[in-house]
XYZ file of C-alpha atoms in Angstrom:
626
model
C -85.695 2.791 14.081
C -85.437 -0.500 15.982
C -82.034 -2.130 16.291
C -81.517 -5.728 15.095
C -81.059 -8.393 17.756
C -77.603 -9.985 17.917
C -77.289 -13.314 16.150
C -76.976 -16.437 18.315
C -75.110 -19.538 17.229
C -77.143 -22.759 16.991
C -74.628 -24.572 19.198
C -75.329 -22.096 21.969
C -79.039 -22.847 21.770
C -78.390 -26.597 21.927
C -76.084 -26.195 24.877
C -78.668 -24.117 26.717
C -81.417 -26.678 25.972
C -79.194 -29.511 27.222
C -78.879 -27.800 30.595
C -82.620 -27.936 31.205
C -83.467 -30.357 34.024
C -86.343 -32.835 34.011
C -89.389 -31.326 35.689
C -90.621 -34.545 37.323
C -88.252 -36.700 39.410
C -85.194 -34.709 38.287
C -82.645 -36.760 40.266
C -81.312 -40.198 39.346
C -79.636 -42.364 41.972
C -77.155 -44.802 40.497
C -74.137 -47.039 40.883
C -70.977 -45.832 39.154
C -68.284 -47.934 37.503
C -65.417 -46.028 39.129
C -63.030 -48.979 39.755
C -62.465 -47.778 43.346
C -63.358 -50.290 46.058
C -64.040 -47.630 48.724
C -66.402 -45.646 46.459
C -68.995 -48.396 46.245
C -72.032 -46.413 47.349
C -74.764 -44.707 45.339
C -74.433 -41.327 43.639
C -77.049 -38.738 42.679
C -77.023 -37.086 39.241
C -79.425 -34.664 37.570
C -81.535 -35.882 34.659
C -81.473 -33.589 31.587
C -84.867 -32.732 30.155
C -84.016 -34.203 26.746
C -83.160 -37.583 28.379
C -86.140 -37.588 30.749
C -88.089 -40.402 29.082
C -85.011 -42.599 28.521
C -83.495 -42.467 32.029
C -85.312 -45.268 33.835
C -84.392 -47.613 36.680
C -82.219 -50.412 35.301
C -80.878 -48.435 32.306
C -77.153 -47.907 31.622
C -76.065 -44.272 31.309
C -72.875 -42.331 30.639
C -71.692 -39.732 33.142
C -68.694 -37.726 34.278
C -67.045 -38.988 37.458
C -63.855 -37.315 38.727
C -63.092 -35.979 35.262
C -63.615 -39.310 33.491
C -66.535 -40.434 31.361
C -67.744 -43.712 32.885
C -70.797 -45.953 32.961
C -73.514 -45.857 35.579
C -76.582 -47.987 36.308
C -79.761 -46.138 37.274
C -81.363 -47.505 40.453
C -84.261 -45.077 40.882
C -85.600 -41.600 40.065
C -86.054 -39.167 42.973
C -87.838 -35.882 43.540
C -85.257 -34.389 45.916
C -81.679 -34.974 47.041
C -79.667 -33.925 50.077
C -76.622 -33.107 47.940
C -75.814 -29.813 46.216
C -73.893 -29.091 43.028
C -74.950 -32.250 41.214
C -73.632 -33.057 37.761
C -75.853 -34.088 34.886
C -76.089 -37.468 33.228
C -74.227 -37.202 29.912
C -76.006 -39.836 27.838
C -78.142 -42.952 27.801
C -75.903 -45.795 26.622
C -78.729 -48.214 25.900
C -82.509 -47.766 25.850
C -83.082 -51.171 27.457
C -83.789 -51.879 31.102
C -81.011 -54.438 31.659
C -81.412 -54.592 35.445
C -85.019 -55.114 36.593
C -85.852 -54.499 40.273
C -85.217 -58.082 41.410
C -81.746 -58.068 39.833
C -80.872 -54.754 41.501
C -82.009 -56.242 44.810
C -79.906 -59.378 44.224
C -76.805 -57.309 43.413
C -77.267 -55.328 46.653
C -77.474 -58.535 48.690
C -74.479 -60.049 46.864
C -72.389 -56.946 47.582
C -73.089 -57.297 51.298
C -72.434 -61.036 51.285
C -69.129 -60.913 49.359
C -67.932 -57.403 50.333
C -67.996 -56.311 46.719
C -68.232 -53.157 44.657
C -71.569 -53.273 42.756
C -69.815 -53.208 39.390
C -67.759 -56.279 40.335
C -71.098 -58.107 40.384
C -72.620 -56.229 37.428
C -69.748 -57.284 35.155
C -70.777 -60.907 35.711
C -74.518 -60.314 35.822
C -75.145 -58.144 32.747
C -73.491 -58.831 29.369
C -71.667 -55.934 27.676
C -73.943 -53.935 25.388
C -73.774 -54.344 21.621
C -74.703 -51.184 19.717
C -76.011 -53.047 16.663
C -78.426 -55.012 18.859
C -79.609 -51.844 20.610
C -80.436 -50.282 17.240
C -82.392 -53.242 15.873
C -84.260 -54.617 18.883
C -87.547 -52.977 19.911
C -87.492 -51.135 23.230
C -89.418 -52.974 25.949
C -91.719 -50.572 27.746
C -92.868 -52.854 30.545
C -90.506 -53.646 33.390
C -90.914 -56.751 35.524
C -91.534 -56.065 39.185
C -90.375 -57.698 42.396
C -92.228 -60.847 43.334
C -93.868 -61.191 46.718
C -94.578 -64.900 46.430
C -93.236 -67.562 48.698
C -91.248 -70.524 47.427
C -91.815 -74.077 48.581
C -88.370 -74.309 50.205
C -85.298 -76.126 48.958
C -85.016 -79.675 47.657
C -82.025 -81.780 46.620
C -82.879 -84.240 43.836
C -80.512 -87.202 43.989
C -79.597 -88.701 40.596
C -80.324 -92.431 40.545
C -78.183 -95.309 39.187
C -78.403 -95.888 35.402
C -80.250 -92.581 35.061
C -79.386 -90.018 32.372
C -78.919 -86.981 34.600
C -79.099 -84.350 31.843
C -82.258 -85.885 30.367
C -83.842 -86.035 33.823
C -83.264 -82.377 34.709
C -84.381 -81.325 31.210
C -87.712 -83.132 31.664
C -88.077 -81.783 35.193
C -87.465 -78.218 33.970
C -90.063 -78.597 31.204
C -92.638 -79.777 33.756
C -92.011 -76.686 35.899
C -92.690 -74.406 32.911
C -96.386 -74.831 33.717
C -95.841 -72.501 36.701
C -93.798 -69.846 34.881
C -90.294 -69.313 33.552
C -87.521 -71.657 34.693
C -83.812 -70.909 35.145
C -81.523 -73.960 34.944
C -77.791 -73.671 35.745
C -75.142 -76.298 34.908
C -71.424 -76.035 35.727
C -69.748 -77.153 32.483
C -70.043 -76.195 28.811
C -70.231 -79.859 27.743
C -73.273 -80.341 29.997
C -74.833 -77.182 28.580
C -74.322 -78.444 25.013
C -76.007 -81.756 25.833
C -78.868 -79.932 27.533
C -79.262 -77.565 24.588
C -79.283 -80.498 22.132
C -82.067 -82.172 24.130
C -84.201 -79.036 24.421
C -83.550 -77.685 20.931
C -85.073 -74.267 20.304
C -87.245 -74.464 23.423
C -84.510 -72.938 25.605
C -82.724 -69.586 25.765
C -78.988 -70.203 26.230
C -76.739 -67.890 28.277
C -73.049 -68.732 28.276
C -69.631 -67.112 27.986
C -68.964 -69.407 25.012
C -71.536 -67.516 22.917
C -70.506 -64.605 20.734
C -70.900 -61.208 22.360
C -73.854 -60.396 20.097
C -75.676 -63.697 20.714
C -75.190 -63.484 24.457
C -76.557 -59.921 24.627
C -79.514 -60.817 22.365
C -80.346 -63.873 24.469
C -80.071 -61.864 27.683
C -82.569 -59.276 26.412
C -84.887 -62.041 25.186
C -84.791 -63.716 28.605
C -85.754 -60.397 30.221
C -88.673 -59.673 27.927
C -90.392 -62.971 27.128
C -92.579 -64.997 29.461
C -92.932 -68.707 30.193
C -89.414 -69.451 28.953
C -86.774 -72.001 29.917
C -83.413 -70.255 30.360
C -80.322 -72.481 30.586
C -76.733 -71.466 31.150
C -73.476 -71.722 33.025
C -72.265 -69.788 36.071
C -73.157 -66.147 35.232
C -76.636 -67.124 34.034
C -77.658 -67.258 37.714
C -78.361 -63.503 37.379
C -80.832 -63.897 34.488
C -84.186 -62.346 35.405
C -87.122 -63.524 33.284
C -90.206 -61.453 34.025
C -92.216 -64.405 35.370
C -89.410 -66.511 36.886
C -90.861 -69.124 39.225
C -88.379 -72.011 39.420
C -84.607 -72.135 39.874
C -82.686 -75.396 39.285
C -78.947 -75.855 39.920
C -77.201 -79.012 38.699
C -74.094 -80.200 40.593
C -73.867 -77.206 42.932
C -70.779 -78.870 44.418
C -68.687 -78.088 41.309
C -65.767 -75.654 41.525
C -66.853 -74.316 38.115
C -69.817 -72.642 39.834
C -67.424 -70.413 41.814
C -66.568 -67.096 40.135
C -62.750 -66.959 39.753
C -62.666 -63.138 39.569
C -63.199 -60.761 42.466
C -65.349 -61.016 44.570
C -65.582 -64.819 44.149
C -69.341 -65.370 44.550
C -70.783 -68.836 43.949
C -74.005 -70.060 42.354
C -75.168 -72.153 45.312
C -75.222 -69.285 47.817
C -76.608 -66.828 45.262
C -79.452 -69.195 44.437
C -80.298 -69.559 48.138
C -80.326 -65.770 48.557
C -82.354 -65.333 45.400
C -84.917 -67.961 46.339
C -85.526 -66.261 49.676
C -85.691 -62.730 48.246
C -87.873 -63.498 45.227
C -90.022 -66.344 46.525
C -88.728 -68.882 43.992
C -88.967 -72.659 44.125
C -85.357 -73.856 44.368
C -84.122 -77.313 43.388
C -80.582 -78.650 43.539
C -79.828 -81.809 41.570
C -76.709 -83.939 41.640
C -74.926 -87.083 42.716
C -73.782 -85.951 46.167
C -74.447 -82.667 48.000
C -71.794 -80.200 49.118
C -71.177 -79.704 52.832
C -73.250 -76.496 52.701
C -76.309 -78.258 51.260
C -75.600 -81.273 53.473
C -75.913 -78.955 56.481
C -79.334 -77.744 55.267
C -80.441 -81.363 54.779
C -79.126 -82.301 58.236
C -81.033 -79.373 59.792
C -84.173 -80.325 57.802
C -84.139 -76.987 55.993
C -83.804 -78.814 52.677
C -85.521 -81.995 51.536
C -83.392 -84.859 50.175
C -85.348 -86.515 47.343
C -84.123 -90.011 46.499
C -85.279 -93.581 45.937
C -84.294 -96.752 47.719
C -81.678 -98.700 45.823
C -79.388 -101.587 46.582
C -76.481 -101.986 44.208
C -73.999 -104.791 43.749
C -70.795 -103.314 45.175
C -67.670 -105.309 46.027
C -64.484 -104.119 47.653
C -60.951 -105.243 46.788
C -58.366 -103.274 48.796
C -54.889 -102.896 47.355
C -52.548 -104.752 49.692
C -49.141 -103.739 48.319
C -49.883 -100.727 46.153
C -50.701 -102.759 43.046
C -53.036 -101.122 40.536
C -55.337 -104.146 40.162
C -55.644 -106.471 43.179
C -55.542 -110.151 42.197
C -59.185 -110.915 43.036
C -60.482 -108.144 40.753
C -59.434 -109.828 37.494
C -62.289 -112.335 37.382
C -64.897 -109.568 37.852
C -63.411 -107.564 34.980
C -63.174 -110.566 32.619
C -66.796 -111.524 33.335
C -67.963 -107.947 32.717
C -66.005 -107.652 29.443
C -67.938 -110.592 28.040
C -71.125 -108.492 27.970
C -70.014 -104.883 27.523
C -67.538 -102.103 28.299
C -65.823 -101.696 31.670
C -65.196 -98.254 33.153
C -62.080 -97.479 35.221
C -62.183 -94.217 37.205
C -58.708 -92.865 38.032
C -57.678 -89.943 40.276
C -55.027 -88.222 38.162
C -54.464 -87.304 34.529
C -51.087 -87.520 32.780
C -48.537 -90.314 33.152
C -46.682 -89.853 36.457
C -47.329 -87.105 39.016
C -43.715 -86.991 40.241
C -40.263 -88.521 39.829
C -37.946 -89.861 42.534
C -34.281 -90.829 42.485
C -34.002 -94.598 42.840
C -30.750 -94.326 44.792
C -31.123 -91.447 47.286
C -34.970 -91.334 47.242
C -35.101 -87.546 46.783
C -37.960 -86.063 44.731
C -36.829 -84.509 41.436
C -37.392 -80.744 41.492
C -37.333 -77.935 38.933
C -35.145 -74.840 39.355
C -38.258 -72.976 40.579
C -38.820 -75.554 43.321
C -41.798 -77.295 41.705
C -42.034 -81.061 41.323
C -41.220 -82.640 37.981
C -43.897 -84.836 36.406
C -44.215 -86.774 33.167
C -47.221 -86.522 30.835
C -46.347 -89.524 28.632
C -44.095 -92.549 28.471
C -41.761 -90.916 25.937
C -42.254 -87.331 27.128
C -39.598 -85.261 28.866
C -40.194 -84.372 32.503
C -41.875 -81.006 33.024
C -42.474 -78.774 36.036
C -45.985 -78.803 37.519
C -45.602 -75.107 38.474
C -43.836 -73.260 35.669
C -44.312 -75.852 32.898
C -40.657 -75.802 31.825
C -39.469 -79.076 30.306
C -36.432 -80.603 32.000
C -34.052 -83.017 30.283
C -33.487 -84.970 33.451
C -30.474 -87.254 33.016
C -29.060 -87.291 36.552
C -30.248 -86.653 40.095
C -28.924 -83.269 41.223
C -28.453 -84.637 44.744
C -26.454 -87.836 44.199
C -25.813 -87.918 40.452
C -27.673 -91.195 39.844
C -29.270 -91.589 36.407
C -32.031 -93.936 37.605
C -35.467 -92.411 38.291
C -38.641 -94.004 39.688
C -42.126 -92.886 38.573
C -44.455 -91.968 41.448
C -48.218 -91.496 41.378
C -49.744 -93.230 38.378
C -51.550 -90.931 35.978
C -54.434 -91.944 33.726
C -52.186 -92.619 30.722
C -50.071 -95.006 32.756
C -53.240 -96.667 34.028
C -54.372 -97.143 30.422
C -50.999 -98.646 29.520
C -51.004 -101.144 32.417
C -54.694 -102.086 32.127
C -54.319 -102.618 28.377
C -51.449 -105.039 29.023
C -53.469 -106.874 31.690
C -56.431 -107.417 29.336
C -55.041 -107.745 25.798
C -57.365 -107.876 22.817
C -59.749 -105.145 23.954
C -59.717 -101.527 22.737
C -58.490 -99.018 25.326
C -60.238 -95.620 25.431
C -58.983 -92.698 27.519
C -61.277 -89.739 28.294
C -60.085 -86.607 30.089
C -60.828 -82.874 30.144
C -58.406 -82.164 27.278
C -59.706 -84.957 25.031
C -63.186 -85.929 26.243
C -65.053 -88.845 24.711
C -68.776 -88.100 24.741
C -70.206 -91.570 24.021
C -69.161 -95.216 23.743
C -70.958 -97.693 21.501
C -71.566 -100.343 24.170
C -69.133 -102.880 22.719
C -66.631 -104.571 25.088
C -63.815 -102.114 25.790
C -61.569 -100.798 28.551
C -62.604 -97.190 29.238
C -60.247 -95.156 31.435
C -61.628 -91.816 32.636
C -60.817 -89.021 35.034
C -63.570 -87.639 37.287
C -66.476 -86.034 35.434
C -65.316 -87.172 31.982
C -67.061 -90.555 31.772
C -68.328 -91.355 28.237
C -72.046 -92.152 28.108
C -73.179 -95.659 27.170
C -76.812 -96.252 26.215
C -77.325 -99.287 28.464
C -74.598 -98.572 31.004
C -71.262 -100.205 31.784
C -71.037 -103.888 32.657
C -68.736 -102.938 35.518
C -67.433 -99.735 37.084
C -64.009 -100.029 38.730
C -63.096 -97.192 41.115
C -59.292 -97.359 41.259
C -56.941 -95.913 43.893
C -59.816 -94.898 46.137
C -57.520 -93.775 48.944
C -55.881 -91.277 46.565
C -59.258 -89.682 45.767
C -59.948 -89.056 49.456
C -56.428 -87.974 50.470
C -56.027 -84.677 48.612
C -54.952 -81.969 51.061
C -57.872 -79.552 50.982
C -61.164 -79.178 52.813
C -63.267 -80.162 49.791
C -61.392 -83.427 49.122
C -63.940 -85.682 50.845
C -67.052 -84.235 49.195
C -65.313 -83.998 45.806
C -64.245 -87.651 45.964
C -67.714 -88.711 47.097
C -69.323 -86.961 44.136
C -66.770 -88.475 41.721
C -67.545 -91.996 42.966
C -71.326 -91.567 42.835
C -71.191 -89.914 39.401
C -69.044 -92.714 37.933
C -71.097 -95.431 39.644
C -74.319 -93.975 38.208
C -73.149 -95.133 34.749
C -73.351 -98.824 35.704
C -75.929 -100.971 33.922
C -78.911 -102.246 35.962
C -77.247 -105.669 36.326
C -73.673 -104.381 36.443
C -71.172 -104.478 39.286
C -69.324 -101.669 41.054
C -65.869 -102.433 42.457
C -64.046 -100.159 44.906
C -60.273 -100.427 45.288
C -59.975 -98.796 48.706
C -59.443 -99.706 52.343
C -62.175 -102.139 53.375
C -63.201 -99.992 56.363
C -63.895 -96.900 54.262
C -67.605 -95.887 54.394
C -67.830 -95.110 50.660
C -68.426 -98.782 49.815
C -71.492 -98.970 52.088
C -72.729 -95.579 50.824
C -72.612 -96.792 47.208
C -74.340 -100.062 48.100
C -77.282 -98.179 49.625
C -76.983 -95.343 47.071
C -77.011 -92.812 49.895
C -74.291 -90.157 50.321
C -76.173 -88.459 53.165
C -75.021 -90.685 56.048
C -71.394 -90.301 55.037
C -71.831 -86.540 54.587
C -73.489 -86.230 58.018
C -70.470 -87.894 59.645
C -68.132 -85.407 57.972
C -70.366 -82.494 59.023
C -70.213 -83.669 62.619
C -66.410 -83.611 62.479
C -66.420 -80.120 60.964
C -68.781 -78.818 63.630
C -66.463 -80.036 66.389
C -63.434 -78.183 65.003
C -65.335 -75.055 63.830
C -64.813 -75.446 60.104
C -67.109 -74.366 57.239
C -70.055 -74.587 56.761
C -70.405 -73.832 60.486
C -68.080 -70.855 60.171
C -67.762 -68.007 57.708
C -64.268 -68.113 56.172
C -62.462 -65.143 54.630
C -59.171 -65.515 52.783
C -57.014 -62.379 52.628
C -53.966 -61.942 50.424
C -51.691 -58.988 51.078
C -48.072 -57.880 50.870
C -45.924 -59.956 53.209
C -44.619 -56.863 55.032
C -48.182 -55.991 56.134
C -49.448 -59.477 57.013
C -48.237 -59.706 60.619
C -49.608 -56.257 61.428
C -53.023 -57.120 59.970
C -53.259 -60.292 62.058
C -52.267 -58.355 65.187
C -54.930 -55.743 64.403
C -57.632 -58.398 63.943
C -56.739 -60.054 67.247
C -56.759 -56.692 69.038
C -60.204 -55.933 67.571
C -61.447 -59.237 69.049
C -59.875 -58.366 72.415
C -61.490 -54.894 72.324
C -64.853 -56.497 71.417
C -65.048 -54.645 68.116
C -65.159 -58.061 66.482
C -67.172 -61.126 67.613
C -65.410 -63.405 70.089
C -65.589 -66.358 67.666
C -63.269 -64.661 65.133
C -59.944 -66.469 64.668
C -56.950 -65.470 62.547
C -54.558 -68.033 61.046
C -51.277 -67.370 59.276
C -49.613 -65.690 57.615
C -48.575 -68.300 55.063
C -46.558 -67.689 51.922
C -48.592 -67.201 48.760
C -47.047 -66.174 45.430
C -44.165 -63.739 45.056
C -44.067 -61.248 47.931
C -47.672 -61.923 48.952
C -48.853 -63.681 52.098
C -52.165 -65.330 52.868
C -54.274 -64.884 56.008
C -57.311 -66.989 56.918
C -60.049 -65.517 59.109
C -62.987 -67.529 60.441
C -66.091 -66.592 62.410
C -69.089 -68.504 63.719
C -71.869 -68.363 61.130
C -74.294 -66.813 63.655
C -71.986 -63.790 64.107
C -70.935 -63.431 60.484
C -72.914 -60.250 59.696
C -70.957 -58.181 62.231
C -67.730 -59.860 61.109
C -68.268 -59.024 57.422
C -69.387 -55.472 58.216
C -66.152 -54.868 60.151
C -64.039 -56.276 57.314
C -65.844 -54.122 54.752
C -65.035 -50.961 56.710
C -61.464 -52.178 57.204
C -60.972 -52.637 53.438
C -62.513 -49.222 52.734
C -60.251 -47.529 55.297
C -57.128 -49.082 53.783
C -58.168 -47.884 50.329
C -58.869 -44.326 51.563
C -55.498 -44.138 53.344
C -53.798 -45.551 50.212
C -52.297 -48.561 51.934
C -51.378 -51.682 49.971
C -54.355 -53.448 48.416
C -55.858 -56.542 50.011
C -57.311 -59.274 47.807
C -60.246 -60.882 49.562
C -62.419 -63.979 49.148
C -65.456 -64.748 51.315
C -66.173 -68.489 51.620
C -63.801 -69.538 48.809
C -63.972 -72.988 47.239
C -60.664 -73.901 48.890
C -59.174 -72.428 52.061
C -55.650 -73.089 50.796
C -55.743 -71.162 47.500
């Protein structure tokens, strides 16, 4: 009599089936979201048989890493591996290929350029998954492949006077759709809204302002559909339409196109890398190029596309610090007879600081920050900590009399309104922007980048306190001021007048007259080259605990002496940052930057492995002082 076989639980059968490995290409190589800067390489995992068809390059998977269930991104499937004892992939988080080959390639290049962990880039590049979208959307079987084409180089399209910049780049983008999909990046949400309104349903929008569901849906649509116009803000630079042919970046000079989170990449440099890698046609458009693009124009690596113009520009320097020089009044009155007059001002608020009238000391908060005033009847508040201060007496001499320093836009509006009574006064800033003005005579006061649009332009554009625009204490001050002046001046009507209130010898007046920022930019580049400043050097800003700063600088200098670092490497600092942190600035000649960055990457990894204090790092930050 035969004996009955022992019963086996169903769960045991499932468990045994789950351990079966894929027969073809059983190994998946992937990046792992492990949150550890020194573990930024690739890892090999086995592919279970039951997930074989779903585990594809570019798909997000779940896996066990150091006892934690984390996310991974599949890079490729392999037949063999040099590692033993591999773990299995736990699950497929989404069936969609969210990282096509060209995006994986771009992330690799970005990691090398900004010394980043892959997932620091992925978090910006790929929107978080939404389960409801994954369930409803059809799985895309085809995956776009790397392009081998060759772009036509780089061009900078200079916005012309009285030209609607957003309308121009929208039309230009639509023309380029004949060649394939187009990716258009703008720095600000308000510009994206205007662009979206112009294009209507013809464009796919990618922006952090969208709901999580809409952003993920739009991202998947951009990946799957062809001959599409994709528009977006900073992170949209990673969008990868299957037939992408043209990349357009508007106002690449803007700080908004710099990622504030680690590792601090920027759209301009990413677009240059992407154009080279993928063979894309790359166009920058704006009012004035950054120093980096100016260098490419100067070296004839980028073409500057502009038209000859000669504008009516007059200069009225301020002799004794007055807001409106005497000779400017007649120009403003004449302009008001036919339309609105724009006044560009350097600062928002009411007064940037307060000073004791008696002892001339600047009023300070308990934290050491300067006290400012946001309105005529507002209490003074600290520019650092924001605490309001009921300032009745100077803490140095006891005097109750305070002097307002540094006019803000609200004070400008107050004084200009008194000088020209009977006209409405409009004030546009980033907190309360005015999108349009009806073209009727009015006094329009605006901070940089917030100018209301007028259908036929302003009768006059007055650029106030020009010296203040150019005197901010950071490396970008000159190019930022130049862009602000050209952007504001572009709103003048064809027969209108531009007035600069700045020292008569300043080159900005001549640059506006000829509508050419390039000559002025070339002069600044020449000065930067002489003193080895960016863009002729690669700059790295380190922030570390103050107790370690001196030792790090000594180590960097010793590495230069021992020839482990290029001879052009210089270390500056340390300077006090926030709390108990200190800041160190490292620079290196651009031609030796690869070896410089490679050394720093290994240095950061070694500190992490030996569990030393963390270093916060920025490669080529927007500002070298923050």
